[in-house]
PDB file of C-alpha atoms in Angstrom:
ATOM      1  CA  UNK A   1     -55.407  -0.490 -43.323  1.00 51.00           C
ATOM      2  CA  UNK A   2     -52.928  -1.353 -45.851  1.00 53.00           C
ATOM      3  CA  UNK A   3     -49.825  -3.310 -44.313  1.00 70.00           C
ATOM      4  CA  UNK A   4     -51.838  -5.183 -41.773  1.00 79.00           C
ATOM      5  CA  UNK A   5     -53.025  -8.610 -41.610  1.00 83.00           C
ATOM      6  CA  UNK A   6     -55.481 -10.526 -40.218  1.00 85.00           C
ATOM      7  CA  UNK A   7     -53.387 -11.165 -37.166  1.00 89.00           C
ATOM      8  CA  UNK A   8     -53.175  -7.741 -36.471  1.00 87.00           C
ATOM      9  CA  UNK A   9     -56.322  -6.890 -36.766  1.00 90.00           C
ATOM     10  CA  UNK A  10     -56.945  -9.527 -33.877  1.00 92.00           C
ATOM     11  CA  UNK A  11     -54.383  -8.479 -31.834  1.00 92.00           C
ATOM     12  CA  UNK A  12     -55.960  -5.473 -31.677  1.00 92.00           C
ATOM     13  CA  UNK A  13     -59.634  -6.244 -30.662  1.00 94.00           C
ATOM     14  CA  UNK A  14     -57.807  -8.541 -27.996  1.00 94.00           C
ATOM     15  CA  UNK A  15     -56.078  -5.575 -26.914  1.00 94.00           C
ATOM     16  CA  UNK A  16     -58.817  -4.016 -26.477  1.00 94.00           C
ATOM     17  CA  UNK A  17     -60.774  -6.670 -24.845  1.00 95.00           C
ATOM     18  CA  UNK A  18     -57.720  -7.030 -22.564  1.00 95.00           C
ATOM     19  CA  UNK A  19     -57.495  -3.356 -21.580  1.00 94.00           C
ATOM     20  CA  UNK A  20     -61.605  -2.783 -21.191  1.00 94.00           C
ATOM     21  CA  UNK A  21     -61.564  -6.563 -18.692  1.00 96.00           C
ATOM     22  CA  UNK A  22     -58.376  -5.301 -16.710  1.00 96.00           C
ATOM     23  CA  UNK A  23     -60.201  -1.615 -15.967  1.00 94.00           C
ATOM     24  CA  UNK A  24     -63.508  -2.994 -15.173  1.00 95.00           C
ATOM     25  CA  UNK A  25     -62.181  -5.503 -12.635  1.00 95.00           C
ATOM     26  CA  UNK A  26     -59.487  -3.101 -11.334  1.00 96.00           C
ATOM     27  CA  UNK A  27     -61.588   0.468 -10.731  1.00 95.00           C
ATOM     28  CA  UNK A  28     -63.427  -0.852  -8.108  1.00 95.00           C
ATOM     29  CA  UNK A  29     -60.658  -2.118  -6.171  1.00 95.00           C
ATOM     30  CA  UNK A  30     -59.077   1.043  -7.070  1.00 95.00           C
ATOM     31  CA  UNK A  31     -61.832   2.820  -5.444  1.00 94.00           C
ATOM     32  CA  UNK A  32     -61.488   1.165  -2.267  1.00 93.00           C
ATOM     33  CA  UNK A  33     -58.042   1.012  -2.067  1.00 93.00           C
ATOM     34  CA  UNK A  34     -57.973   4.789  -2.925  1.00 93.00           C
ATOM     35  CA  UNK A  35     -60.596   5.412  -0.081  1.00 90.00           C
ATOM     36  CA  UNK A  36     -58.544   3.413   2.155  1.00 88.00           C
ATOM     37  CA  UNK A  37     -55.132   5.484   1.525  1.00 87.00           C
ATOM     38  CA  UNK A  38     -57.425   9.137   1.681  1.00 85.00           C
ATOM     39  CA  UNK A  39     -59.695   8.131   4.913  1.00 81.00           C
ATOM     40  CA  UNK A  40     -58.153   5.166   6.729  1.00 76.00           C
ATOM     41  CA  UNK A  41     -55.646   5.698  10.142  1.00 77.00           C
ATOM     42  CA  UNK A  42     -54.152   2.302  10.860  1.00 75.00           C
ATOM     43  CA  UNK A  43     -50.852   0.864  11.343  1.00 73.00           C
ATOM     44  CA  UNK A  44     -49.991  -1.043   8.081  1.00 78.00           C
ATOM     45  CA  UNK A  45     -50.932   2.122   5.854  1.00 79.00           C
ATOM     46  CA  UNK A  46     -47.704   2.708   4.858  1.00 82.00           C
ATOM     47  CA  UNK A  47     -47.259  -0.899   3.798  1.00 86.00           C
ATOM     48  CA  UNK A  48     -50.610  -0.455   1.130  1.00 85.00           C
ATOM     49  CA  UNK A  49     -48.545   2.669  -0.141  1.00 86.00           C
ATOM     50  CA  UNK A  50     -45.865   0.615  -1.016  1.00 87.00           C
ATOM     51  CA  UNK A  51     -47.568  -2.599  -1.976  1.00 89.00           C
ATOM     52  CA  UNK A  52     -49.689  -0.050  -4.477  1.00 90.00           C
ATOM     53  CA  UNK A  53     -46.671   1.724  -6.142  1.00 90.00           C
ATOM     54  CA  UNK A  54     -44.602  -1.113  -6.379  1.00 91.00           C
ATOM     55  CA  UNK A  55     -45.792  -1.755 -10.070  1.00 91.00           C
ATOM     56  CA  UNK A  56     -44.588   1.370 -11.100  1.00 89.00           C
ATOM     57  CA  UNK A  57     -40.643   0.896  -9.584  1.00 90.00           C
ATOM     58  CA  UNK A  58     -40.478  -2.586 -10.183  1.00 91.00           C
ATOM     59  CA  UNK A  59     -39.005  -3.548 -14.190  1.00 92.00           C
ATOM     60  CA  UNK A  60     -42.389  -4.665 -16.039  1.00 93.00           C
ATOM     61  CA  UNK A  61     -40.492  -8.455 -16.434  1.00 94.00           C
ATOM     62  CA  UNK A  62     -39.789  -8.550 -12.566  1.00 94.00           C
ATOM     63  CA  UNK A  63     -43.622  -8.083 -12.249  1.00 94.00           C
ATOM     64  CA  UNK A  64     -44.418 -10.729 -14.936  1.00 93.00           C
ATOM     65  CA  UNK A  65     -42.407 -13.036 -13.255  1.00 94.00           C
ATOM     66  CA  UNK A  66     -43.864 -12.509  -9.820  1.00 93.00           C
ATOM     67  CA  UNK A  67     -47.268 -13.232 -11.689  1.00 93.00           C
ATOM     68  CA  UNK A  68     -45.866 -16.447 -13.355  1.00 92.00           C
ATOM     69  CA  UNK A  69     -45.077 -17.796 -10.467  1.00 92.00           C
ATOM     70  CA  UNK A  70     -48.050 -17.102  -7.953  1.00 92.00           C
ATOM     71  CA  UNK A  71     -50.601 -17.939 -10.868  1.00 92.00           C
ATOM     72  CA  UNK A  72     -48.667 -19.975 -13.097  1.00 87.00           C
ATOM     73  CA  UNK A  73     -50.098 -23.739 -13.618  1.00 85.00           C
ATOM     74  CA  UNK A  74     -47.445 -24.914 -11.022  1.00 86.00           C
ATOM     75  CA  UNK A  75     -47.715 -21.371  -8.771  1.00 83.00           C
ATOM     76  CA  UNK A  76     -49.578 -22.295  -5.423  1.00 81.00           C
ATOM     77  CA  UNK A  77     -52.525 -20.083  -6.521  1.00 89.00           C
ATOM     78  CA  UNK A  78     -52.532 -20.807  -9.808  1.00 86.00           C
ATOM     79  CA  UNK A  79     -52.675 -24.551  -9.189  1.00 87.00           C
ATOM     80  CA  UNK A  80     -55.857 -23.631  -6.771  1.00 87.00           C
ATOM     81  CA  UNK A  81     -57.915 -21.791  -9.358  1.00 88.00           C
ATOM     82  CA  UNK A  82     -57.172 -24.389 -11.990  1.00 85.00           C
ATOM     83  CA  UNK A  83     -59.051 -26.462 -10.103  1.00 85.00           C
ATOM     84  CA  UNK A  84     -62.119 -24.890 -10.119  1.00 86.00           C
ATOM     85  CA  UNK A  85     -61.673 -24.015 -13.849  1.00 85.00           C
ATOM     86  CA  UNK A  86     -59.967 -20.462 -13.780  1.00 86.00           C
ATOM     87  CA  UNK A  87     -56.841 -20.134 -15.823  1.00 86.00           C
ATOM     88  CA  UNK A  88     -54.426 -17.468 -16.357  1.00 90.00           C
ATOM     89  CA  UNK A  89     -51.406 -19.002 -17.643  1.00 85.00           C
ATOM     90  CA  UNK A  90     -51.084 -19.012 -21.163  1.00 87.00           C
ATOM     91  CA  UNK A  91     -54.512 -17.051 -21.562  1.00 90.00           C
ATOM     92  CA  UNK A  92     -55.973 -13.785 -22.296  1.00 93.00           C
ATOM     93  CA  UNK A  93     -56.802 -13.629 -18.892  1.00 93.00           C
ATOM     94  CA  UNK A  94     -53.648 -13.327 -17.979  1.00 93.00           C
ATOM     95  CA  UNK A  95     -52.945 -11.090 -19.828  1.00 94.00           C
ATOM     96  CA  UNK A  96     -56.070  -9.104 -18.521  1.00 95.00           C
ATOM     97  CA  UNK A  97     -54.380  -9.933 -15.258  1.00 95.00           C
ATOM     98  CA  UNK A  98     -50.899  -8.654 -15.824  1.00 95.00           C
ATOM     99  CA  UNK A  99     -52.100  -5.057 -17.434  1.00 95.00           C
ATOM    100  CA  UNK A 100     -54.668  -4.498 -14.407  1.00 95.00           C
ATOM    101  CA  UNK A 101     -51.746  -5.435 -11.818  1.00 95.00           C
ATOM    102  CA  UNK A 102     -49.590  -2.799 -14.141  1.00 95.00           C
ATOM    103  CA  UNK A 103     -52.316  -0.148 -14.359  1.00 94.00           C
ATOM    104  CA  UNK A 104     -53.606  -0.199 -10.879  1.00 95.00           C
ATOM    105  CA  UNK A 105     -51.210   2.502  -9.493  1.00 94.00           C
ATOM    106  CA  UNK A 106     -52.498   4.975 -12.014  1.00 93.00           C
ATOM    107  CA  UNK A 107     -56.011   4.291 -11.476  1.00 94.00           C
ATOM    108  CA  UNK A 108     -55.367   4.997  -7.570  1.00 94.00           C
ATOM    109  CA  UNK A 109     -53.815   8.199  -7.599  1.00 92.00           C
ATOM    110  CA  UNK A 110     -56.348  10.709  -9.513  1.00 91.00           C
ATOM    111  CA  UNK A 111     -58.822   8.471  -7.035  1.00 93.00           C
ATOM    112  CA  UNK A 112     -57.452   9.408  -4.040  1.00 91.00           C
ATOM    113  CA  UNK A 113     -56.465  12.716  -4.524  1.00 91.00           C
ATOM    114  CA  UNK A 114     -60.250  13.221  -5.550  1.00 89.00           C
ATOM    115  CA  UNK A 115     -61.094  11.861  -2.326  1.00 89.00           C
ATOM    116  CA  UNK A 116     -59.225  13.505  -0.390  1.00 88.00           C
ATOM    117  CA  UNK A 117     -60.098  16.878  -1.954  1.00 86.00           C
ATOM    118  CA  UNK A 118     -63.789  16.058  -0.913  1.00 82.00           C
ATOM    119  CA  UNK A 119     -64.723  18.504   1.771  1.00 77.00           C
ATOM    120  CA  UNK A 120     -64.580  16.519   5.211  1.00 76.00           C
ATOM    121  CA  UNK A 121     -67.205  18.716   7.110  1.00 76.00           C
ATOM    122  CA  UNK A 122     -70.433  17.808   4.392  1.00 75.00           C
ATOM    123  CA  UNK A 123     -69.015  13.980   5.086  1.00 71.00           C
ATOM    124  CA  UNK A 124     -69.532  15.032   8.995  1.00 75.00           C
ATOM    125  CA  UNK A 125     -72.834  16.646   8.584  1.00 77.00           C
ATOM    126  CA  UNK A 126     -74.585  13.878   7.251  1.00 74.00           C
ATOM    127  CA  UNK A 127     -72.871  11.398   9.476  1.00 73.00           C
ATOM    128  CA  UNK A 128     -74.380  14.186  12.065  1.00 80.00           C
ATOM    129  CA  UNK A 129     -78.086  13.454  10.870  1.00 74.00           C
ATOM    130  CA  UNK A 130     -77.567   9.890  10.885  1.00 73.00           C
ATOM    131  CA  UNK A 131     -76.529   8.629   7.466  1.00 74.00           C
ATOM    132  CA  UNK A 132     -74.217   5.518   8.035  1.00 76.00           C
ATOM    133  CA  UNK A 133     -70.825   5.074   6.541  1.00 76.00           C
ATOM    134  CA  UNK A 134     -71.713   3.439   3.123  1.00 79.00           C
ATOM    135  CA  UNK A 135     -74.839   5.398   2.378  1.00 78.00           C
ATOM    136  CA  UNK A 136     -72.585   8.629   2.857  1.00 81.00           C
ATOM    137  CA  UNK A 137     -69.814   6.982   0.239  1.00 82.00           C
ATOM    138  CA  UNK A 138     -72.372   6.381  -2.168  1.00 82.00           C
ATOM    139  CA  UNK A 139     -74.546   9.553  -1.871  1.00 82.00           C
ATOM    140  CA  UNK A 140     -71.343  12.127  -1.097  1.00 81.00           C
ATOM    141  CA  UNK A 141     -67.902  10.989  -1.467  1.00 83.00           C
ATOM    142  CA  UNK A 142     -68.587   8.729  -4.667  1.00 84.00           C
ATOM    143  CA  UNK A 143     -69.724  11.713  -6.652  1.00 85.00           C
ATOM    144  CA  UNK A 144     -68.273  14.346  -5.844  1.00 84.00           C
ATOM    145  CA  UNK A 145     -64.670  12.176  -6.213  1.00 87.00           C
ATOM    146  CA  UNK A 146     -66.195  11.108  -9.924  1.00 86.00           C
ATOM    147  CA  UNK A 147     -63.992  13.361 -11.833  1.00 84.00           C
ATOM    148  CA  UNK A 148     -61.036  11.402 -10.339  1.00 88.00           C
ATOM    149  CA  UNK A 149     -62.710   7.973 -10.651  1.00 90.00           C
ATOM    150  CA  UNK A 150     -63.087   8.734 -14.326  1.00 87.00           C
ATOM    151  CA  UNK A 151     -59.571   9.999 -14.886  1.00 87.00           C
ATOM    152  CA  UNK A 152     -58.459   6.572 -12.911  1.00 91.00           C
ATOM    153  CA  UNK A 153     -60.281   4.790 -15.640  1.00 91.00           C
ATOM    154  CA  UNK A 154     -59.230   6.363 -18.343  1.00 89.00           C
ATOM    155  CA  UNK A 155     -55.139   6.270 -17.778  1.00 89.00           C
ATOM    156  CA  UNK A 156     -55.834   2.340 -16.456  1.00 92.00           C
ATOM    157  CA  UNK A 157     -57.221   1.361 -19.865  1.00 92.00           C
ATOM    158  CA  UNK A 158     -54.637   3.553 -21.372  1.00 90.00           C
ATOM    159  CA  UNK A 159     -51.542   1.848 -19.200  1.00 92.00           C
ATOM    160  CA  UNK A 160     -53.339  -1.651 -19.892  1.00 93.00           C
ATOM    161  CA  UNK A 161     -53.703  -1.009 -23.523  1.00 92.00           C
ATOM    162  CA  UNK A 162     -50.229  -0.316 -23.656  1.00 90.00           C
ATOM    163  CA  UNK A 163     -48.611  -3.122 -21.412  1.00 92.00           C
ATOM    164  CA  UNK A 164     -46.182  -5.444 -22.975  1.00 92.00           C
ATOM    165  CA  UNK A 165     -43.198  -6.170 -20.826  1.00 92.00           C
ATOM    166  CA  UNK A 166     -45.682  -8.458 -17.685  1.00 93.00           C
ATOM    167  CA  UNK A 167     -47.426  -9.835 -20.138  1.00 93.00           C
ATOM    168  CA  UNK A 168     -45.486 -11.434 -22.357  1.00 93.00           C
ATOM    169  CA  UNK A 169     -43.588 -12.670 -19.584  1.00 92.00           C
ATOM    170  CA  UNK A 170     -46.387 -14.032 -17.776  1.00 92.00           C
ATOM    171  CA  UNK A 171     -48.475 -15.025 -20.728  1.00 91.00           C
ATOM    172  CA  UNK A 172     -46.188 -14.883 -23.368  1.00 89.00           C
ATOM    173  CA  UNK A 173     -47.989 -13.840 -27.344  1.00 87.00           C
ATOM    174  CA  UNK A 174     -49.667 -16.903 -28.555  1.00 87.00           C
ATOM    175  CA  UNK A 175     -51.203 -15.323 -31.705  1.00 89.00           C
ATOM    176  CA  UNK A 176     -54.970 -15.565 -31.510  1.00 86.00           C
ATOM    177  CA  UNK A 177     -55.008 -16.060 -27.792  1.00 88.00           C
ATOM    178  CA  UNK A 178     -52.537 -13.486 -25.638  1.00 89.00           C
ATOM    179  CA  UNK A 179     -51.060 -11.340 -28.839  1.00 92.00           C
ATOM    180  CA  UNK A 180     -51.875  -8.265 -28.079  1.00 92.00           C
ATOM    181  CA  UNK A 181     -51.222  -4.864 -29.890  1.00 92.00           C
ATOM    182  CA  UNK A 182     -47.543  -3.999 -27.986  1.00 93.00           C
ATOM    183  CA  UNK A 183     -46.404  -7.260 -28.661  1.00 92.00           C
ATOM    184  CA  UNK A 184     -47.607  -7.551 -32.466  1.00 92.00           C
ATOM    185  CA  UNK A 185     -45.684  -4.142 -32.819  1.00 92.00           C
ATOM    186  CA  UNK A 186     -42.368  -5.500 -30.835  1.00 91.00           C
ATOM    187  CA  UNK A 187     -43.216  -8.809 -33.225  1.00 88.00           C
ATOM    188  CA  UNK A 188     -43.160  -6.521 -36.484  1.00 88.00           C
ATOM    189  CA  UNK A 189     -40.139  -4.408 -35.253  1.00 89.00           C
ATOM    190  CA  UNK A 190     -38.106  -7.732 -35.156  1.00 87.00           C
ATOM    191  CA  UNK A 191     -39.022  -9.038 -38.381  1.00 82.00           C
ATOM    192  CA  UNK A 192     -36.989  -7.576 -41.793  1.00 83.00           C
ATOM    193  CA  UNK A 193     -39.135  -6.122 -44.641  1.00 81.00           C
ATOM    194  CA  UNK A 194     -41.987  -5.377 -42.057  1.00 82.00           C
ATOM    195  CA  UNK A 195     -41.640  -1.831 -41.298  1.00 85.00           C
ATOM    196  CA  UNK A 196     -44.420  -0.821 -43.253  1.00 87.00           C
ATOM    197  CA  UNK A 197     -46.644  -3.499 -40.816  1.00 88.00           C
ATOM    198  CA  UNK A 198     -44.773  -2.039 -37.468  1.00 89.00           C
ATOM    199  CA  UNK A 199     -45.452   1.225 -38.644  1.00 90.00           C
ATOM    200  CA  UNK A 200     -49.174   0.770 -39.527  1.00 90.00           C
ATOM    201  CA  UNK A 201     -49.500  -0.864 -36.239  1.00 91.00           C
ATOM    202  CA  UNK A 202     -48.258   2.086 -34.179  1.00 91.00           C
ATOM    203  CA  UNK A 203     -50.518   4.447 -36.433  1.00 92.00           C
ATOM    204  CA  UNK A 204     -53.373   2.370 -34.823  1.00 91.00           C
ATOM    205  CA  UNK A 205     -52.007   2.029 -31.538  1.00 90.00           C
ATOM    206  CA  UNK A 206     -51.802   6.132 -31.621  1.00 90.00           C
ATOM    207  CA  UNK A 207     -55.555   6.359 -32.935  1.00 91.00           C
ATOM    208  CA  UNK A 208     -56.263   4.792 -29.918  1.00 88.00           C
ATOM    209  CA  UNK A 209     -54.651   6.831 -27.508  1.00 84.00           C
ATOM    210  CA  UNK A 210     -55.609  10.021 -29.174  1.00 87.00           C
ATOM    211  CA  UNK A 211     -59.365   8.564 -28.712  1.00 87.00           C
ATOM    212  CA  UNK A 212     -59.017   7.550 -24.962  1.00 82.00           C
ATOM    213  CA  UNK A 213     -58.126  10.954 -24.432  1.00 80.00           C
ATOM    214  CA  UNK A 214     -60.668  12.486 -26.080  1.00 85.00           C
ATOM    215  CA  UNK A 215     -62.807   9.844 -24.274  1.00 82.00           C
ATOM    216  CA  UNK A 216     -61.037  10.899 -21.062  1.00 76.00           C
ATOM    217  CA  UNK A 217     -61.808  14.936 -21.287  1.00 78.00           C
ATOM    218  CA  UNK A 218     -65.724  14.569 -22.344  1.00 81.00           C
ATOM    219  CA  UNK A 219     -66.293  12.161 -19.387  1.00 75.00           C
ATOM    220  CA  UNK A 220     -63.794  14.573 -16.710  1.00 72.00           C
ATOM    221  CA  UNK A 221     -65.984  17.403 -18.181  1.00 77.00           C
ATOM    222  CA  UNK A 222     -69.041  15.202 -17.541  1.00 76.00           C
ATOM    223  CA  UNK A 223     -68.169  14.212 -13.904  1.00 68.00           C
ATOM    224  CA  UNK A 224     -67.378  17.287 -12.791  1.00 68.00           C
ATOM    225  CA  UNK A 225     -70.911  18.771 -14.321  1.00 72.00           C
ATOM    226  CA  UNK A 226     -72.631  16.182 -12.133  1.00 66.00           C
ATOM    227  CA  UNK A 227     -70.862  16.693  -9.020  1.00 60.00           C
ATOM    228  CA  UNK A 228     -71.604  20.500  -9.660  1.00 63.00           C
ATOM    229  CA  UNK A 229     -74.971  19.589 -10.127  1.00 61.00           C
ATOM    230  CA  UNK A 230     -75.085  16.961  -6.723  1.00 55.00           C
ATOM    231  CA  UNK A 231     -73.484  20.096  -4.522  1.00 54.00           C
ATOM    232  CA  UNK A 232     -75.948  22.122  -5.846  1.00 53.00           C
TER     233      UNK A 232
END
């Protein structure tokens, strides 16, 4: 695409390498979490609630910063991992890191509202005939909740593809290494004469999104056909 250089064309696949890493470690936490919030009666509930939306109120740098310093090389944890050769600072990892910690609030809400629209009394039937907790998650709940883990997916690649304010913070945008679309756009937007580059950039950053949600309706329309098909 004219306007765009090899750079950007890298920042992109790491984008999406970023986005696709931070979903596919994130979803099935998600899941659990969800399941937890829907199903689980304890006392510190209320404290997952608010450990789970806290992303989404805190600024995007506050949350960066938080990230820096837990997994930072000097951050306790970050210092700990290090040592057995797992790196986030300064990495795409990190940045991986950073856009799952910002998307995991939307993956858990379509989740758990899928959840807890499962009907309780088919959960109770088969507990009923003997089928143990996890063999009823996988063969009821699981399925006929995938519309919602599919939507969860979708809008956490989506929020991770888009992240910017975390990750540079935490990472920062070494070109080549944690330079990822947002940031080559911000980059562009900063730099005079390269309008034409910013505004190529967001032409492919909208490509995308207009594909994840295209992605995002054919795969709702496909769960819901199979959990159709599993009640049936």
């Amino acid at each position: 695409m004219s306007g765009l250089t090899p750079e950007d064309f890298t920042a992109v696949m790491l984008s999406l390498k970023v986005a696709g890493a931070a979903t596919f470690v994130a979803l099935p936490i998600a899941v659990l979490v969800a399941l937890a919030q829907a199903r689980g009666r304890f006392a510190m509930r209320v404290v997952l609630d608010a450990a789970v939306t806290l992303p989404l109120v805190l600024p995007p740098v506050a949350t960066g910063y938080v990230l820096l310093l837990l997994f930072g090389r000097r951050g306790a944890l970050g210092q700990a991992l290090e040592k057995v050769g797992i790196v986030f600072a300064f990495d795409w990892t990190g940045a991986a890191l950073a856009a799952g910690v910002m998307a995991f609030p939307l993956m858990v809400r379509p989740i758990r509202l899928a959840i807890e629209a499962v009907d309780r009394e088919v959960d109770e039937v088969a507990r009923t005939l003997g089928a143990g907790r996890l063999l009823r998650f996988f063969r009821i709940t699981l399925p006929l909740a995938l519309p919602g883990v599919a939507a969860g997916a979708i809008l956490g690649f989506a929020k991770a593809l888009g992240e910017f304010g975390a990750t540079i913070t935490f990472v920062a945008a070494i070109p080549g290494e944690t330079l990822t679309l947002p940031a080559a756009i911000y980059g562009a937007t900063q730099s005079p004469g390269d309008e034409a580059r910013a505004a190529a950039l967001c032409l492919v950053a909208a490509a995308i999104a207009v594909a994840a949600v295209l992605v995002s309706d054919a795969v709702s329309r496909w769960a819901a056909r199979a959990a159709r098909g599993d009640r049936e």
